[in-house]
Coordinates of N, CA, C and O in Angstrom, one line a residue:
M1 N 0.6 -1.3 0.1 CA 0.6 0.1 0.1 C 0.9 1.3 0.0 O 2.2 1.2 1.1
V2 N 0.5 2.3 -1.0 CA 1.2 3.7 -1.0 C 1.1 4.2 0.3 O -0.3 4.4 0.5
T3 N 1.7 4.6 0.6 CA 2.1 5.3 1.9 C 2.7 7.1 2.2 O 2.4 7.7 2.6
D4 N 3.5 7.2 0.9 CA 4.0 8.2 1.2 C 3.1 9.3 0.6 O 2.1 9.7 -0.6
P5 N 3.0 10.6 1.4 CA 1.9 11.1 2.0 C 2.0 12.6 -0.1 O 1.4 13.0 -0.6
V6 N 3.4 12.3 -0.7 CA 3.5 12.9 -2.2 C 2.6 12.2 -3.0 O 1.6 12.8 -4.0
L7 N 2.4 11.2 -2.9 CA 2.0 9.9 -3.8 C 0.2 10.0 -3.8 O -0.6 10.5 -4.5
L8 N 0.1 10.4 -2.5 CA -1.3 10.3 -2.1 C -1.5 11.6 -2.3 O -2.8 11.4 -3.0
Q9 N -1.3 12.6 -2.7 CA -1.9 14.2 -2.5 C -1.6 13.9 -4.3 O -3.3 15.1 -4.7
A10 N -1.0 13.2 -4.7 CA -1.2 13.8 -6.2 C -2.0 13.2 -6.7 O -2.9 13.5 -8.0
A11 N -3.0 11.8 -6.1 CA -3.8 10.9 -6.9 C -4.7 11.5 -6.7 O -6.1 11.5 -6.8
A12 N -4.6 12.3 -4.8 CA -6.0 12.8 -4.7 C -6.7 14.4 -6.0 O -7.7 14.5 -5.9
E13 N -4.9 14.8 -6.5 CA -5.5 15.8 -7.1 C -5.8 15.1 -8.9 O -6.6 15.9 -8.8
L14 N -5.4 14.1 -8.6 CA -5.6 13.7 -10.0 C -6.6 13.0 -10.2 O -7.8 13.2 -11.1
F15 N -7.1 12.5 -9.3 CA -8.6 11.8 -9.2 C -9.3 12.3 -7.8 O -9.8 11.7 -7.4
P16 N -9.9 13.4 -7.8 CA -10.6 14.4 -6.8 C -12.4 13.3 -6.4 O -12.3 13.6 -5.2
N17 N -12.6 12.5 -7.3 CA -13.7 11.9 -6.8 C -13.4 10.3 -6.6 O -14.0 9.4 -6.5
G18 N -12.2 10.0 -6.1 CA -11.8 8.7 -5.7 C -11.3 7.5 -7.1 O -11.8 8.1 -8.2
I19 N -10.6 6.9 -7.5 CA -10.5 5.9 -8.2 C -11.0 4.5 -8.3 O -10.8 4.6 -10.1
S20 N -12.0 3.9 -8.2 CA -13.1 3.1 -8.0 C -13.3 3.4 -9.1 O -13.4 1.9 -9.6
R21 N -14.4 4.1 -9.9 CA -14.6 4.3 -11.3 C -14.3 4.0 -12.0 O -14.1 3.1 -13.2
Y22 N -12.7 4.5 -12.0 CA -11.6 4.6 -13.3 C -11.7 2.7 -13.2 O -11.4 2.4 -14.2
A23 N -11.3 2.5 -12.0 CA -10.8 0.5 -12.0 C -11.2 -0.1 -12.4 O -11.6 -0.6 -12.7
V24 N -13.3 0.4 -11.6 CA -13.9 -0.7 -12.5 C -14.2 -0.1 -14.0 O -14.4 -1.5 -14.8
G25 N -14.6 0.8 -14.6 CA -14.2 0.8 -16.1 C -13.1 0.6 -16.4 O -13.1 -0.5 -17.8
G26 N -12.4 0.1 -16.0 CA -10.9 -0.3 -16.9 C -10.9 -1.4 -16.5 O -10.4 -2.4 -17.8
L27 N -11.9 -2.5 -15.9 CA -11.8 -4.1 -15.7 C -12.8 -4.6 -16.4 O -12.5 -5.4 -16.9
L28 N -13.8 -3.5 -16.7 CA -15.0 -4.1 -18.0 C -14.6 -4.0 -19.0 O -14.8 -5.0 -19.8
V29 N -13.3 -3.1 -19.5 CA -13.0 -2.5 -21.0 C -11.9 -3.8 -21.0 O -12.1 -4.5 -21.9
G30 N -11.3 -4.4 -19.8 CA -10.2 -5.2 -20.4 C -11.2 -6.5 -20.3 O -10.4 -7.4 -21.2
L31 N -11.6 -6.9 -19.4 CA -13.0 -8.0 -19.7 C -13.6 -8.2 -21.2 O -13.1 -9.1 -21.9
G32 N -14.0 -6.5 -22.0 CA -14.4 -7.0 -22.8 C -13.1 -7.3 -24.2 O -14.5 -8.1 -24.8
T33 N -12.8 -6.5 -24.4 CA -11.3 -6.9 -25.1 C -11.3 -8.3 -24.9 O -11.4 -9.3 -25.7
V34 N -10.7 -9.3 -23.5 CA -10.3 -10.7 -23.6 C -11.4 -11.5 -24.5 O -11.4 -11.8 -25.1
L35 N -12.6 -11.1 -23.8 CA -14.2 -11.3 -24.6 C -13.8 -11.6 -26.4 O -14.5 -12.8 -26.2
I36 N -13.8 -10.2 -26.4 CA -13.6 -10.7 -28.0 C -12.3 -11.1 -28.7 O -12.8 -11.5 -30.2
Y37 N -11.5 -11.1 -28.3 CA -10.5 -11.8 -28.8 C -10.6 -13.4 -28.7 O -10.0 -14.2 -29.5
I38 N -10.8 -13.6 -27.5 CA -11.3 -15.4 -27.4 C -12.1 -15.7 -28.1 O -12.1 -16.7 -29.2
G39 N -13.3 -15.2 -28.4 CA -13.9 -15.8 -29.1 C -13.8 -15.0 -30.7 O -14.4 -15.8 -31.7
T40 N -12.9 -14.6 -31.4 CA -12.7 -14.2 -32.5 C -11.3 -13.9 -33.6 O -11.6 -14.2 -34.4
G41 N -10.5 -14.1 -32.2 CA -9.0 -14.1 -32.4 C -8.1 -12.6 -33.0 O -8.0 -12.6 -33.5
I42 N -9.1 -11.5 -33.1 CA -9.1 -10.2 -33.8 C -8.9 -9.1 -32.3 O -10.4 -9.8 -31.7
S43 N -8.2 -8.5 -32.1 CA -8.5 -7.5 -31.4 C -8.9 -6.2 -31.8 O -9.2 -6.3 -32.7
A44 N -9.8 -5.9 -30.5 CA -10.8 -5.1 -30.5 C -10.8 -4.2 -31.0 O -9.4 -3.3 -30.1
G45 N -11.3 -3.0 -31.5 CA -10.9 -1.9 -32.0 C -12.3 -1.4 -32.9 O -13.1 -1.5 -33.0
A46 N -12.7 0.3 -32.4 CA -13.8 1.0 -33.2 C -12.9 1.4 -34.1 O -14.4 1.8 -35.1
S47 N -11.7 1.5 -35.0 CA -11.4 2.6 -36.0 C -12.3 1.8 -36.9 O -12.3 2.7 -38.2
T48 N -12.0 0.6 -37.2 CA -12.6 -0.4 -38.7 C -14.1 -0.3 -38.6 O -14.1 -0.9 -39.3
F49 N -14.5 0.0 -37.8 CA -16.0 0.0 -37.7 C -16.8 0.2 -39.3 O -17.3 -0.2 -40.0
L50 N -15.8 1.5 -39.6 CA -17.0 2.3 -41.0 C -16.4 1.7 -42.5 O -17.0 1.4 -43.4
E51 N -14.7 1.2 -42.1 CA -14.6 0.5 -43.5 C -15.2 -0.9 -43.1 O -15.4 -1.7 -43.9
S52 N -15.4 -2.3 -42.3 CA -16.6 -3.0 -42.6 C -17.7 -2.7 -42.6 O -17.7 -3.4 -43.2
T53 N -18.5 -1.7 -42.9 CA -19.4 -1.5 -42.8 C -19.2 -1.3 -44.2 O -21.0 -1.5 -44.9
L54 N -18.3 -0.4 -44.8 CA -18.9 -0.1 -46.6 C -18.7 -1.5 -47.0 O -18.8 -2.0 -48.4
S55 N -18.0 -2.9 -46.2 CA -17.9 -3.8 -47.0 C -19.3 -4.0 -47.5 O -19.5 -5.2 -48.1
Y56 N -20.1 -4.2 -47.0 CA -21.3 -4.2 -47.4 C -21.9 -3.9 -48.7 O -22.8 -4.8 -49.7
V57 N -21.2 -2.7 -49.2 CA -21.6 -2.3 -50.3 C -20.2 -2.2 -51.1 O -21.5 -1.4 -52.7
S58 N -19.8 -2.4 -51.0 CA -18.6 -1.6 -52.0 C -17.5 -3.2 -52.2 O -17.4 -4.1 -51.4
N59 N -17.6 -3.6 -53.6 CA -16.5 -4.8 -54.1 C -15.0 -3.9 -53.9 O -14.2 -4.9 -53.9
R60 N -14.8 -2.8 -53.5 CA -13.0 -2.7 -53.7 C -12.4 -3.3 -53.0 O -13.0 -4.1 -51.5
S61 N -11.3 -3.7 -52.8 CA -10.3 -4.9 -51.8 C -10.4 -3.7 -50.9 O -10.0 -4.7 -49.7
R62 N -10.0 -2.8 -50.6 CA -9.9 -2.2 -48.8 C -10.6 -2.6 -48.6 O -10.6 -2.3 -47.4
F63 N -11.9 -2.9 -48.6 CA -13.5 -2.7 -48.1 C -13.6 -4.6 -47.9 O -14.0 -4.7 -46.8
Q64 N -13.2 -5.0 -48.6 CA -13.2 -6.8 -48.7 C -12.4 -7.4 -47.9 O -12.7 -8.6 -47.6
Q65 N -11.6 -7.1 -46.9 CA -10.9 -7.6 -45.9 C -11.8 -7.3 -45.0 O -11.5 -8.4 -43.9
Y66 N -12.7 -7.0 -44.4 CA -13.4 -7.3 -43.2 C -14.6 -8.0 -43.8 O -15.1 -8.4 -42.1
V67 N -14.6 -9.2 -44.5 CA -16.3 -9.6 -44.9 C -15.8 -10.8 -43.5 O -16.6 -10.7 -43.2
G68 N -14.8 -11.3 -43.9 CA -15.4 -12.3 -42.4 C -15.4 -12.5 -40.7 O -15.7 -13.0 -40.1
S69 N -15.1 -10.6 -40.9 CA -15.5 -9.8 -39.5 C -16.1 -9.2 -39.4 O -16.3 -8.2 -38.3
R70 N -16.8 -8.1 -40.1 CA -17.8 -7.1 -40.0 C -18.8 -7.4 -39.9 O -19.3 -6.9 -39.2
D71 N -19.7 -8.6 -39.4 CA -20.6 -8.8 -38.8 C -20.7 -8.7 -37.1 O -21.0 -7.8 -36.4
W72 N -19.6 -9.3 -35.7 CA -19.1 -8.7 -35.2 C -18.6 -7.4 -34.5 O -18.9 -7.1 -33.5
R73 N -18.3 -6.5 -35.4 CA -18.1 -5.5 -35.6 C -19.4 -4.6 -35.4 O -19.1 -3.1 -35.0
L74 N -20.4 -4.4 -36.7 CA -21.4 -3.8 -36.1 C -22.4 -4.3 -35.0 O -22.8 -3.9 -34.3
V75 N -21.7 -5.9 -34.2 CA -22.7 -5.8 -32.6 C -21.7 -5.0 -32.3 O -22.0 -4.6 -31.3
F76 N -20.1 -4.9 -32.0 CA -19.2 -4.1 -31.2 C -19.8 -2.7 -31.2 O -19.6 -2.3 -30.1
T77 N -20.9 -2.4 -32.5 CA -20.4 -0.6 -32.2 C -22.1 -0.8 -31.7 O -22.0 0.5 -31.0
A78 N -22.8 -1.2 -32.0 CA -24.1 -0.8 -31.7 C -24.0 -1.6 -30.1 O -24.9 -0.9 -29.5
G79 N -23.0 -2.1 -29.5 CA -23.1 -2.3 -28.2 C -22.6 -0.8 -27.7 O -23.5 -0.4 -26.3
I80 N -21.4 -0.1 -28.3 CA -21.1 1.1 -27.8 C -22.4 2.1 -27.3 O -22.3 3.1 -26.5
I81 N -22.9 1.8 -28.6 CA -24.3 3.2 -29.2 C -25.2 3.1 -27.5 O -25.9 4.1 -27.2
L82 N -25.4 1.3 -27.4 CA -27.2 0.8 -26.5 C -26.3 1.2 -25.8 O -26.5 1.3 -24.8
G83 N -24.6 1.2 -24.9 CA -24.8 1.0 -24.0 C -24.4 2.8 -23.3 O -24.8 2.6 -22.5
A84 N -24.2 3.3 -24.7 CA -24.2 4.7 -24.3 C -25.7 5.4 -23.3 O -25.7 6.2 -22.8
L85 N -26.7 5.1 -24.5 CA -28.0 5.5 -24.2 C -28.8 4.3 -23.0 O -29.4 5.9 -22.5
A86 N -28.2 3.4 -22.9 CA -28.5 3.2 -21.4 C -27.7 3.8 -20.1 O -28.7 3.9 -19.0
F87 N -26.6 4.3 -20.1 CA -25.6 4.9 -19.2 C -26.9 6.1 -19.3 O -27.6 6.9 -17.8
A88 N -27.2 6.9 -20.0 CA -27.7 8.3 -20.1 C -29.2 7.9 -19.2 O -29.9 8.6 -18.8
A89 N -29.9 6.8 -19.8 CA -31.3 6.7 -18.9 C -30.6 6.1 -18.2 O -32.5 6.1 -17.0
T90 N -30.2 5.8 -17.4 CA -30.4 5.6 -16.0 C -29.4 6.3 -14.9 O -29.9 6.8 -14.6
F91 N -28.5 6.1 -15.5 CA -27.2 6.9 -14.4 C -27.7 8.0 -14.4 O -27.8 9.0 -13.9
Q92 N -27.0 8.8 -16.0 CA -27.3 10.3 -16.0 C -28.8 10.8 -15.7 O -28.6 12.2 -15.6
S93 N -29.7 9.9 -16.0 CA -31.2 10.9 -15.9 C -31.5 10.6 -14.0 O -32.2 11.8 -13.8
G94 N -30.8 10.0 -13.2 CA -30.7 10.0 -12.1 C -31.9 8.9 -11.6 O -32.4 8.9 -10.5
V95 N -32.1 7.6 -12.9 CA -33.4 6.7 -12.1 C -32.3 6.2 -11.5 O -32.8 5.4 -10.5
V96 N -31.5 5.5 -11.4 CA -30.3 4.5 -11.1 C -29.5 5.6 -10.4 O -28.5 6.5 -10.8
T97 N -28.5 5.0 -9.1 CA -27.9 5.8 -8.4 C -26.3 5.1 -8.2 O -26.4 3.8 -8.1
S98 N -25.1 5.7 -7.9 CA -24.4 5.0 -7.0 C -23.3 5.7 -6.8 O -22.8 6.8 -7.3
S99 N -22.7 5.0 -5.8 CA -21.0 6.3 -4.9 C -20.0 6.2 -6.6 O -19.3 7.0 -6.4
L100 N -19.8 5.0 -8.0 CA -18.9 5.3 -8.7 C -18.9 6.4 -9.1 O -18.7 6.8 -9.9
Y101 N -20.7 7.0 -9.5 CA -20.7 8.0 -10.3 C -21.4 9.2 -10.1 O -22.7 9.2 -9.3
K102 N -20.6 10.1 -10.3 CA -21.4 11.8 -10.1 C -21.8 12.4 -11.3 O -21.0 12.6 -11.8
P103 N -23.1 12.8 -11.2 CA -22.9 13.9 -12.5 C -22.0 14.8 -12.6 O -21.4 15.3 -11.8
G104 N -21.9 15.0 -14.0 CA -20.5 15.9 -14.8 C -21.3 17.7 -14.5 O -22.9 17.9 -13.8
T105 N -20.3 18.2 -14.5 CA -20.0 19.7 -13.9 C -20.7 20.5 -15.3 O -21.3 21.9 -15.8
T106 N -20.8 20.2 -16.6 CA -21.3 20.7 -17.8 C -22.3 20.0 -18.1 O -22.4 19.1 -17.9
G107 N -22.6 20.7 -19.4 CA -23.8 20.4 -20.0 C -25.5 21.0 -18.9 O -25.1 21.0 -18.5
Q108 N -26.4 20.3 -19.5 CA -27.8 20.4 -19.5 C -28.4 19.4 -18.6 O -28.1 18.3 -19.5
L109 N -29.4 19.2 -18.1 CA -29.8 17.9 -18.1 C -31.6 18.2 -18.7 O -31.9 20.0 -18.6
Y110 N -32.5 18.0 -19.0 CA -33.7 17.9 -20.3 C -34.8 16.4 -19.7 O -33.5 15.7 -19.5
E111 N -35.6 17.3 -19.8 CA -36.6 16.3 -19.7 C -37.2 15.5 -20.7 O -38.0 16.8 -22.5
V112 N -37.4 14.4 -21.1 CA -38.1 14.0 -22.8 C -39.4 12.8 -22.0 O -38.3 11.8 -21.6
A113 N -40.4 13.0 -22.1 CA -40.9 11.4 -21.9 C -41.1 11.4 -20.4 O -40.8 10.2 -20.3
G114 N -41.3 12.3 -19.7 CA -41.0 12.1 -17.9 C -39.4 11.7 -17.7 O -39.1 10.8 -16.9
V115 N -38.7 11.5 -18.6 CA -36.8 11.1 -18.1 C -36.3 12.1 -18.9 O -35.9 13.2 -20.0
T116 N -35.4 12.4 -17.5 CA -34.6 13.1 -17.7 C -33.3 12.4 -18.4 O -32.5 11.6 -18.2
L117 N -32.8 13.6 -19.3 CA -31.8 12.9 -19.8 C -30.6 14.8 -20.3 O -30.7 15.3 -19.7
W118 N -29.0 14.5 -20.6 CA -28.5 15.1 -20.5 C -28.2 15.2 -21.6 O -27.5 14.8 -22.5
M119 N -27.7 16.8 -22.1 CA -27.0 17.1 -23.6 C -25.5 18.0 -22.8 O -25.9 18.6 -22.1
T120 N -25.0 17.5 -23.9 CA -23.4 18.3 -23.6 C -23.3 19.7 -24.0 O -24.3 20.3 -24.9
D121 N -22.6 20.9 -23.2 CA -22.7 22.6 -23.6 C -22.3 22.3 -25.1 O -21.5 23.5 -25.5
V122 N -21.4 22.0 -25.3 CA -19.9 21.8 -26.6 C -21.2 22.2 -28.0 O -21.8 21.3 -28.4
Q123 N -20.7 22.7 -28.7 CA -21.4 22.8 -30.2 C -21.5 21.9 -30.8 O -20.5 21.1 -31.1
P124 N -22.7 21.6 -31.9 CA -22.3 21.0 -32.7 C -21.7 20.8 -33.4 O -20.6 19.8 -34.1
W125 N -21.3 22.1 -33.9 CA -20.2 22.0 -35.5 C -19.2 21.3 -34.3 O -17.9 20.8 -35.3
R126 N -18.6 22.1 -33.1 CA -17.3 21.2 -32.3 C -17.2 19.9 -32.6 O -15.8 19.3 -32.8
L127 N -18.1 19.0 -32.3 CA -18.3 17.6 -32.3 C -18.8 17.4 -33.9 O -17.5 16.3 -33.7
F128 N -18.9 17.5 -35.2 CA -18.7 17.3 -35.6 C -17.3 17.3 -36.3 O -16.7 16.3 -36.5
V129 N -16.9 18.6 -36.2 CA -15.0 19.1 -36.5 C -14.5 17.8 -35.8 O -13.3 17.8 -35.9
G130 N -14.7 18.0 -34.6 CA -13.7 16.8 -33.9 C -13.6 15.6 -34.5 O -12.9 14.6 -34.4
G131 N -15.3 14.7 -34.7 CA -15.2 13.4 -35.0 C -14.9 13.3 -36.3 O -13.3 12.4 -36.8
I132 N -14.3 14.2 -37.4 CA -13.9 14.3 -38.5 C -12.0 14.0 -38.2 O -11.6 13.2 -39.1
L133 N -11.4 15.2 -37.4 CA -10.7 14.7 -37.0 C -10.2 13.4 -36.4 O -8.8 13.1 -36.6
V134 N -10.7 13.1 -35.2 CA -10.8 11.8 -34.7 C -10.8 11.1 -36.1 O -9.8 10.0 -35.5
G135 N -11.8 10.7 -36.6 CA -11.5 9.7 -38.1 C -10.2 9.6 -39.0 O -9.4 9.2 -39.5
I136 N -9.9 10.8 -39.5 CA -8.5 11.2 -39.9 C -7.6 10.6 -39.5 O -6.6 10.1 -39.5
G137 N -7.3 11.0 -38.2 CA -6.0 10.7 -37.2 C -5.9 9.1 -37.2 O -5.1 8.3 -37.2
T138 N -8.0 8.3 -37.2 CA -6.6 7.5 -36.6 C -7.0 6.3 -38.1 O -6.4 5.1 -38.0
R139 N -6.7 6.9 -39.1 CA -6.7 6.3 -40.1 C -5.0 6.4 -40.6 O -4.4 5.5 -40.6
I140 N -4.8 7.3 -40.1 CA -3.7 8.0 -41.1 C -2.5 7.2 -38.9 O -1.7 6.7 -39.7
G141 N -3.2 6.6 -38.6 CA -2.7 6.1 -36.9 C -2.4 4.6 -37.3 O -2.1 3.8 -36.0
K142 N -3.6 4.0 -38.1 CA -3.6 3.0 -38.4 C -4.2 2.3 -36.7 O -4.2 0.8 -36.4
G143 N -5.8 3.2 -36.5 CA -6.0 2.3 -35.5 C -6.1 3.6 -34.8 O -6.2 4.9 -34.1
C144 N -7.6 3.4 -33.8 CA -8.2 4.3 -32.5 C -6.7 4.2 -31.3 O -6.8 3.1 -30.6
T145 N -7.6 4.9 -30.4 CA -6.6 4.8 -29.1 C -7.5 3.6 -28.4 O -6.3 2.9 -27.3
S146 N -8.4 2.9 -28.3 CA -9.1 2.0 -27.9 C -8.5 1.0 -28.7 O -7.4 -0.5 -27.9
G147 N -7.7 0.1 -29.5 CA -7.1 -0.3 -30.5 C -5.8 -0.4 -29.7 O -6.0 -1.5 -28.8
H148 N -4.9 0.4 -30.0 CA -3.3 0.9 -29.5 C -3.9 1.0 -27.9 O -2.6 0.2 -27.5
G149 N -4.3 1.5 -27.7 CA -4.4 1.6 -25.7 C -4.6 0.6 -24.9 O -4.1 0.3 -24.3
V150 N -6.0 -0.2 -25.8 CA -6.4 -1.5 -24.6 C -5.5 -2.3 -25.7 O -4.4 -3.3 -24.7
C151 N -5.9 -3.0 -26.6 CA -5.0 -4.1 -27.5 C -3.4 -3.5 -27.3 O -3.1 -5.0 -27.8
G152 N -3.0 -2.7 -28.2 CA -1.7 -2.8 -28.9 C -0.9 -2.6 -27.4 O 0.6 -3.7 -27.7
V153 N -1.4 -1.3 -26.8 CA -0.1 -1.6 -25.4 C -0.2 -2.7 -24.6 O 0.9 -3.3 -24.1
G154 N -1.3 -3.7 -24.3 CA -1.6 -5.1 -23.6 C -0.7 -6.3 -24.1 O -0.4 -7.1 -23.6
S155 N -0.4 -6.0 -25.6 CA 0.2 -7.2 -26.4 C 1.7 -6.3 -26.4 O 2.3 -6.9 -27.7
A156 N 2.4 -5.3 -26.2 CA 3.3 -4.8 -25.8 C 3.8 -4.6 -27.5 O 5.4 -4.6 -27.9
S157 N 3.1 -4.1 -28.4 CA 3.4 -3.6 -29.2 C 3.8 -2.2 -29.5 O 3.8 -1.6 -28.8
K158 N 5.5 -2.5 -30.0 CA 6.1 -1.0 -30.0 C 5.4 0.1 -30.7 O 5.2 0.9 -30.1
T159 N 4.9 -0.3 -32.5 CA 3.8 0.9 -33.2 C 2.5 1.6 -31.7 O 3.0 2.4 -31.7
S160 N 2.3 0.0 -30.6 CA 0.9 1.3 -30.4 C 1.8 1.5 -29.1 O 1.0 3.0 -29.0
L161 N 2.6 1.4 -28.2 CA 3.3 2.6 -27.6 C 3.9 3.9 -28.0 O 3.5 4.7 -27.2
V162 N 4.3 3.4 -29.2 CA 4.9 5.1 -29.7 C 3.0 5.9 -30.6 O 2.9 6.5 -30.0
G163 N 1.9 4.9 -31.0 CA 0.4 6.0 -30.4 C 0.0 6.1 -30.0 O 0.2 7.3 -30.0
V164 N 0.1 5.4 -28.9 CA -0.6 6.2 -27.7 C 0.2 8.1 -26.6 O -0.5 7.8 -26.7
L165 N 1.6 7.3 -26.9 CA 2.6 8.4 -26.5 C 2.1 9.3 -26.6 O 2.2 10.6 -26.4
T166 N 2.0 9.1 -28.6 CA 2.1 9.8 -29.5 C 0.7 10.8 -29.2 O 0.1 12.0 -28.9
F167 N -0.9 9.8 -29.1 CA -2.2 10.9 -28.6 C -2.5 11.4 -27.1 O -3.0 12.3 -27.1
L168 N -1.6 10.6 -26.3 CA -1.5 11.6 -25.7 C -0.4 12.4 -25.0 O -1.5 13.9 -24.4
T169 N 0.2 13.1 -26.2 CA 1.3 14.0 -25.9 C 0.2 15.1 -26.7 O 0.3 16.1 -26.1
V170 N 0.1 14.9 -27.8 CA -1.5 15.7 -28.6 C -2.3 16.2 -27.7 O -2.3 17.8 -27.7
A171 N -3.3 15.4 -27.0 CA -4.3 15.3 -26.3 C -3.6 16.6 -25.3 O -4.5 17.9 -25.6
I172 N -2.7 16.2 -24.4 CA -2.1 17.3 -23.1 C -2.0 18.1 -24.1 O -2.6 19.4 -23.0
G173 N -1.4 19.1 -24.8 CA -0.4 19.4 -25.2 C -1.9 20.7 -25.7 O -1.6 21.8 -25.7
T174 N -2.7 20.0 -26.5 CA -3.7 20.6 -27.2 C -5.1 21.2 -26.1 O -5.0 22.1 -26.2
A175 N -4.9 20.7 -24.9 CA -6.1 20.5 -24.5 C -5.0 22.0 -23.4 O -6.0 23.0 -23.1
Q176 N -4.4 22.1 -23.1 CA -3.6 23.0 -22.2 C -3.5 24.6 -22.8 O -3.7 25.9 -23.2
V177 N -3.6 24.6 -24.8 CA -3.4 26.0 -25.4 C -5.0 26.3 -25.6 O -4.9 27.5 -25.3
V178 N -5.9 25.1 -25.8 CA -7.1 25.7 -25.9 C -7.7 26.4 -24.4 O -8.3 27.2 -24.5
A179 N -7.1 25.3 -23.0 CA -7.2 26.5 -22.1 C -6.6 27.9 -21.5 O -7.9 28.1 -21.6
A180 N -5.5 27.6 -22.3 CA -4.7 28.8 -22.2 C -5.7 29.9 -23.1 O -5.5 31.1 -22.5
L181 N -5.9 29.9 -24.2 CA -6.5 30.4 -25.3 C -8.4 31.1 -24.1 O -8.8 32.3 -24.6
G182 N -8.4 30.0 -23.3 CA -9.4 30.7 -23.2 C -11.1 30.3 -23.6 O -12.4 31.0 -23.5
V183 N -11.0 29.1 -24.5 CA -11.9 28.4 -25.1 C -12.8 27.4 -24.4 O -12.1 26.5 -23.4
S184 N -14.1 28.2 -23.8 CA -14.7 26.5 -23.5 C -15.7 26.6 -24.1 O -15.6 26.3 -25.8
P185 N -17.1 25.6 -24.2 CA -17.7 24.5 -24.9 C -18.5 25.0 -25.6 O -18.6 25.1 -26.4

């Protein structure tokens, strides 16, 4: 157990709401990754979803490489979307409470058909542009943070280690510049 007061203070500053929610989330992501790998023999990652979906409508060889794995990729992506919707409809709306989740300080709550939902304060055009940039980055980086960060680092891939260090460096740098410029959602 860590007893160094400097390390404990640093951890408290990094995780002001405790570390348990992150540990539970990490364990669930790791378990899901293992199950997908055992079931398919393929590392989980979300960035190939578009290309695997295009294999249904295009005969180009670039898309046909995914024919054997496109069905589970659709289920994987549907699970991400449905999981987010289930979370929003239960925990974010307040129907279910847990000590592992405290509602965020950004965004707004609104009610639809008697269910309280949350909506981000980030402007739609920023979400769209960010999505486009992330999509371009995943193609250039040959994978996304879930593929490289969870599966690649877990298998000690040098390419993934470099990719994750690059992702983190750029993300932290961008966040610092944006904050210094005073940009808010």
